[in-house]
mmCIF file of C-alpha atoms in Angstrom:
data_model
loop_
_atom_site.group_PDB
_atom_site.id
_atom_site.type_symbol
_atom_site.label_atom_id
_atom_site.label_comp_id
_atom_site.label_asym_id
_atom_site.label_seq_id
_atom_site.Cartn_x
_atom_site.Cartn_y
_atom_site.Cartn_z
ATOM 1 C CA MET A 6 10.014 -21.525 10.456
ATOM 2 C CA ARG A 7 11.708 -18.537 12.016
ATOM 3 C CA ILE A 8 11.234 -14.930 10.996
ATOM 4 C CA GLY A 9 14.320 -14.733 8.766
ATOM 5 C CA GLU A 10 13.277 -17.757 6.747
ATOM 6 C CA LEU A 11 9.737 -16.415 6.332
ATOM 7 C CA ALA A 12 11.092 -13.073 5.186
ATOM 8 C CA ALA A 13 13.471 -14.696 2.707
ATOM 9 C CA ARG A 14 10.840 -17.060 1.284
ATOM 10 C CA ALA A 15 8.277 -14.261 0.936
ATOM 11 C CA GLY A 16 10.807 -11.808 -0.489
ATOM 12 C CA VAL A 17 10.377 -9.155 2.207
ATOM 13 C CA SER A 18 12.517 -7.786 4.992
ATOM 14 C CA VAL A 19 12.443 -9.082 8.549
ATOM 15 C CA ARG A 20 11.360 -5.590 9.525
ATOM 16 C CA SER A 21 8.306 -5.906 7.260
ATOM 17 C CA VAL A 22 7.321 -9.196 8.889
ATOM 18 C CA ARG A 23 7.575 -7.594 12.319
ATOM 19 C CA TYR A 24 5.491 -4.642 11.126
ATOM 20 C CA TYR A 25 2.810 -6.945 9.724
ATOM 21 C CA GLU A 26 2.605 -8.671 13.060
ATOM 22 C CA GLU A 27 2.406 -5.342 14.934
ATOM 23 C CA GLN A 28 -0.445 -4.279 12.647
ATOM 24 C CA GLY A 29 -2.388 -7.497 13.256
ATOM 25 C CA LEU A 30 -1.924 -8.758 9.699
ATOM 26 C CA LEU A 31 0.146 -11.758 10.700
ATOM 27 C CA THR A 32 0.449 -13.923 13.784
ATOM 28 C CA SER A 33 3.183 -16.144 15.111
ATOM 29 C CA THR A 34 3.736 -18.503 17.937
ATOM 30 C CA ARG A 35 6.622 -17.959 20.308
ATOM 31 C CA SER A 36 9.173 -20.455 21.443
ATOM 32 C CA ALA A 37 10.153 -20.730 25.093
ATOM 33 C CA SER A 38 13.021 -18.356 24.329
ATOM 34 C CA GLY A 39 10.658 -15.848 22.703
ATOM 35 C CA GLN A 40 11.567 -16.486 19.082
ATOM 36 C CA ARG A 41 8.788 -16.077 16.547
ATOM 37 C CA HIS A 42 7.725 -19.163 14.606
ATOM 38 C CA TYR A 43 5.547 -19.223 11.505
ATOM 39 C CA THR A 44 3.843 -21.887 9.427
ATOM 40 C CA ASP A 45 4.395 -22.466 5.732
ATOM 41 C CA SER A 46 1.013 -20.863 5.012
ATOM 42 C CA GLU A 47 2.348 -17.557 6.313
ATOM 43 C CA VAL A 48 4.564 -17.251 3.222
ATOM 44 C CA GLU A 49 1.453 -17.051 1.046
ATOM 45 C CA ARG A 50 -0.180 -14.635 3.488
ATOM 46 C CA VAL A 51 2.805 -12.275 3.407
ATOM 47 C CA THR A 52 2.795 -12.402 -0.396
ATOM 48 C CA PHE A 53 -0.938 -11.597 -0.365
ATOM 49 C CA ILE A 54 -0.361 -8.691 2.041
ATOM 50 C CA GLN A 55 2.329 -7.363 -0.284
ATOM 51 C CA ARG A 56 -0.107 -7.438 -3.217
ATOM 52 C CA LEU A 57 -2.642 -5.479 -1.177
ATOM 53 C CA TYR A 58 -0.031 -2.873 -0.244
ATOM 54 C CA ALA A 59 0.989 -2.648 -3.917
ATOM 55 C CA ALA A 60 -2.674 -1.947 -4.721
ATOM 56 C CA GLY A 61 -2.495 1.148 -2.531
ATOM 57 C CA LEU A 62 -4.248 -0.237 0.543
ATOM 58 C CA SER A 63 -3.251 0.752 4.060
ATOM 59 C CA SER A 64 -2.613 -1.744 6.843
ATOM 60 C CA ARG A 65 -5.860 -0.593 8.467
ATOM 61 C CA THR A 66 -7.798 -1.433 5.312
ATOM 62 C CA ILE A 67 -5.983 -4.741 4.890
ATOM 63 C CA VAL A 68 -7.027 -5.736 8.427
ATOM 64 C CA GLU A 69 -10.624 -5.094 7.368
ATOM 65 C CA LEU A 70 -10.224 -7.379 4.345
ATOM 66 C CA LEU A 71 -8.591 -10.318 6.107
ATOM 67 C CA PRO A 72 -11.804 -11.896 7.443
ATOM 68 C CA CYS A 73 -12.577 -12.724 3.809
ATOM 69 C CA VAL A 74 -9.352 -14.770 3.739
ATOM 70 C CA ASP A 75 -9.416 -16.143 7.277
ATOM 71 C CA SER A 76 -13.122 -17.059 7.416
ATOM 72 C CA PRO A 77 -14.454 -17.153 3.868
ATOM 73 C CA SER A 78 -18.168 -16.481 3.613
ATOM 74 C CA GLU A 79 -20.523 -14.606 1.371
ATOM 75 C CA GLU A 80 -20.902 -11.924 4.033
ATOM 76 C CA HIS A 81 -17.145 -11.448 4.383
ATOM 77 C CA SER A 82 -16.731 -11.476 0.621
ATOM 78 C CA ASP A 83 -19.403 -8.802 0.188
ATOM 79 C CA ALA A 84 -17.844 -6.665 2.929
ATOM 80 C CA ALA A 85 -14.375 -6.996 1.395
ATOM 81 C CA LEU A 86 -15.646 -6.090 -2.059
ATOM 82 C CA GLU A 87 -17.488 -3.048 -0.701
ATOM 83 C CA ARG A 88 -14.349 -1.920 1.140
ATOM 84 C CA MET A 89 -12.240 -2.324 -2.002
ATOM 85 C CA ILE A 90 -14.792 -0.286 -3.975
ATOM 86 C CA GLN A 91 -14.495 2.483 -1.379
ATOM 87 C CA GLU A 92 -10.702 2.386 -1.657
ATOM 88 C CA ARG A 93 -10.870 2.478 -5.451
ATOM 89 C CA ASP A 94 -13.154 5.516 -5.283
ATOM 90 C CA ARG A 95 -10.735 7.173 -2.850
ATOM 91 C CA LEU A 96 -7.829 6.491 -5.192
ATOM 92 C CA SER A 97 -9.807 7.800 -8.183
ATOM 93 C CA ASP A 98 -10.549 11.023 -6.298
ATOM 94 C CA HIS A 99 -6.867 11.343 -5.396
ATOM 95 C CA ILE A 100 -5.837 10.780 -9.018
ATOM 96 C CA ALA A 101 -8.289 13.452 -10.179
ATOM 97 C CA GLU A 102 -6.819 15.888 -7.652
ATOM 98 C CA LEU A 103 -3.283 15.052 -8.810
ATOM 99 C CA ILE A 104 -4.325 15.700 -12.417
ATOM 100 C CA ARG A 105 -5.760 19.097 -11.430
ATOM 101 C CA THR A 106 -2.525 19.883 -9.606
ATOM 102 C CA ARG A 107 -0.438 18.824 -12.602
ATOM 103 C CA ASP A 108 -2.581 20.968 -14.902
ATOM 104 C CA ALA A 109 -2.084 23.958 -12.600
ATOM 105 C CA LEU A 110 1.665 23.357 -12.664
ATOM 106 C CA ASP A 111 1.551 23.181 -16.474
ATOM 107 C CA GLN A 112 -0.080 26.630 -16.498
ATOM 108 C CA VAL A 113 2.584 28.057 -14.187
ATOM 109 C CA MET A 114 5.297 26.510 -16.342
ATOM 110 C CA ALA A 115 3.745 27.998 -19.500
ATOM 111 C CA ALA A 116 3.666 31.437 -17.860
ATOM 112 C CA ALA A 117 7.289 31.038 -16.762
ATOM 113 C CA GLN A 118 8.293 29.979 -20.278
ATOM 114 C CA ALA A 119 6.486 32.985 -21.789
ATOM 115 C CA HIS A 120 8.191 35.298 -19.288
ATOM 116 C CA ARG A 121 11.557 33.758 -20.094
ATOM 117 C CA GLU A 122 10.971 34.272 -23.809
ATOM 118 C CA SER A 123 9.993 37.914 -23.221
ATOM 119 C CA LEU A 124 13.206 38.432 -21.254
ATOM 120 C CA ARG A 125 15.229 36.937 -24.097
ATOM 121 C CA ALA A 126 13.454 39.164 -26.595
ATOM 122 C CA ALA A 127 14.117 42.237 -24.442
ATOM 123 C CA VAL A 128 17.819 41.377 -24.129
ATOM 124 C CA ALA A 129 18.054 40.723 -27.876
ATOM 125 C CA ALA A 130 16.425 44.093 -28.626
ATOM 126 C CA THR A 131 19.054 46.001 -26.645
#
């Protein structure tokens, strides 16, 4: 199938398919005229790639996980699981930092609210 059909069947843009290929996540064969051609199995692969992106993984990390899909083995499975654990830890650290940042913003907002109330009280007293 051609790139447009793959994109439509997988529910992504043609641009995404091209990007996946540039990143080494997807391969195609080329016709004599240079058009990309994909197999039916590529629809499932693109859907899988989309799930990995939705899970917060980068294309670089996804490339590291693909041997588990392309050449299933216990070794590849263990490596993929370890990599996903590392990514989960990274995301957990990022979430903790975002929570600290939100808490700091809450403190600034509380101070601003208190200042606003003091200004209102001062205006009301005059």
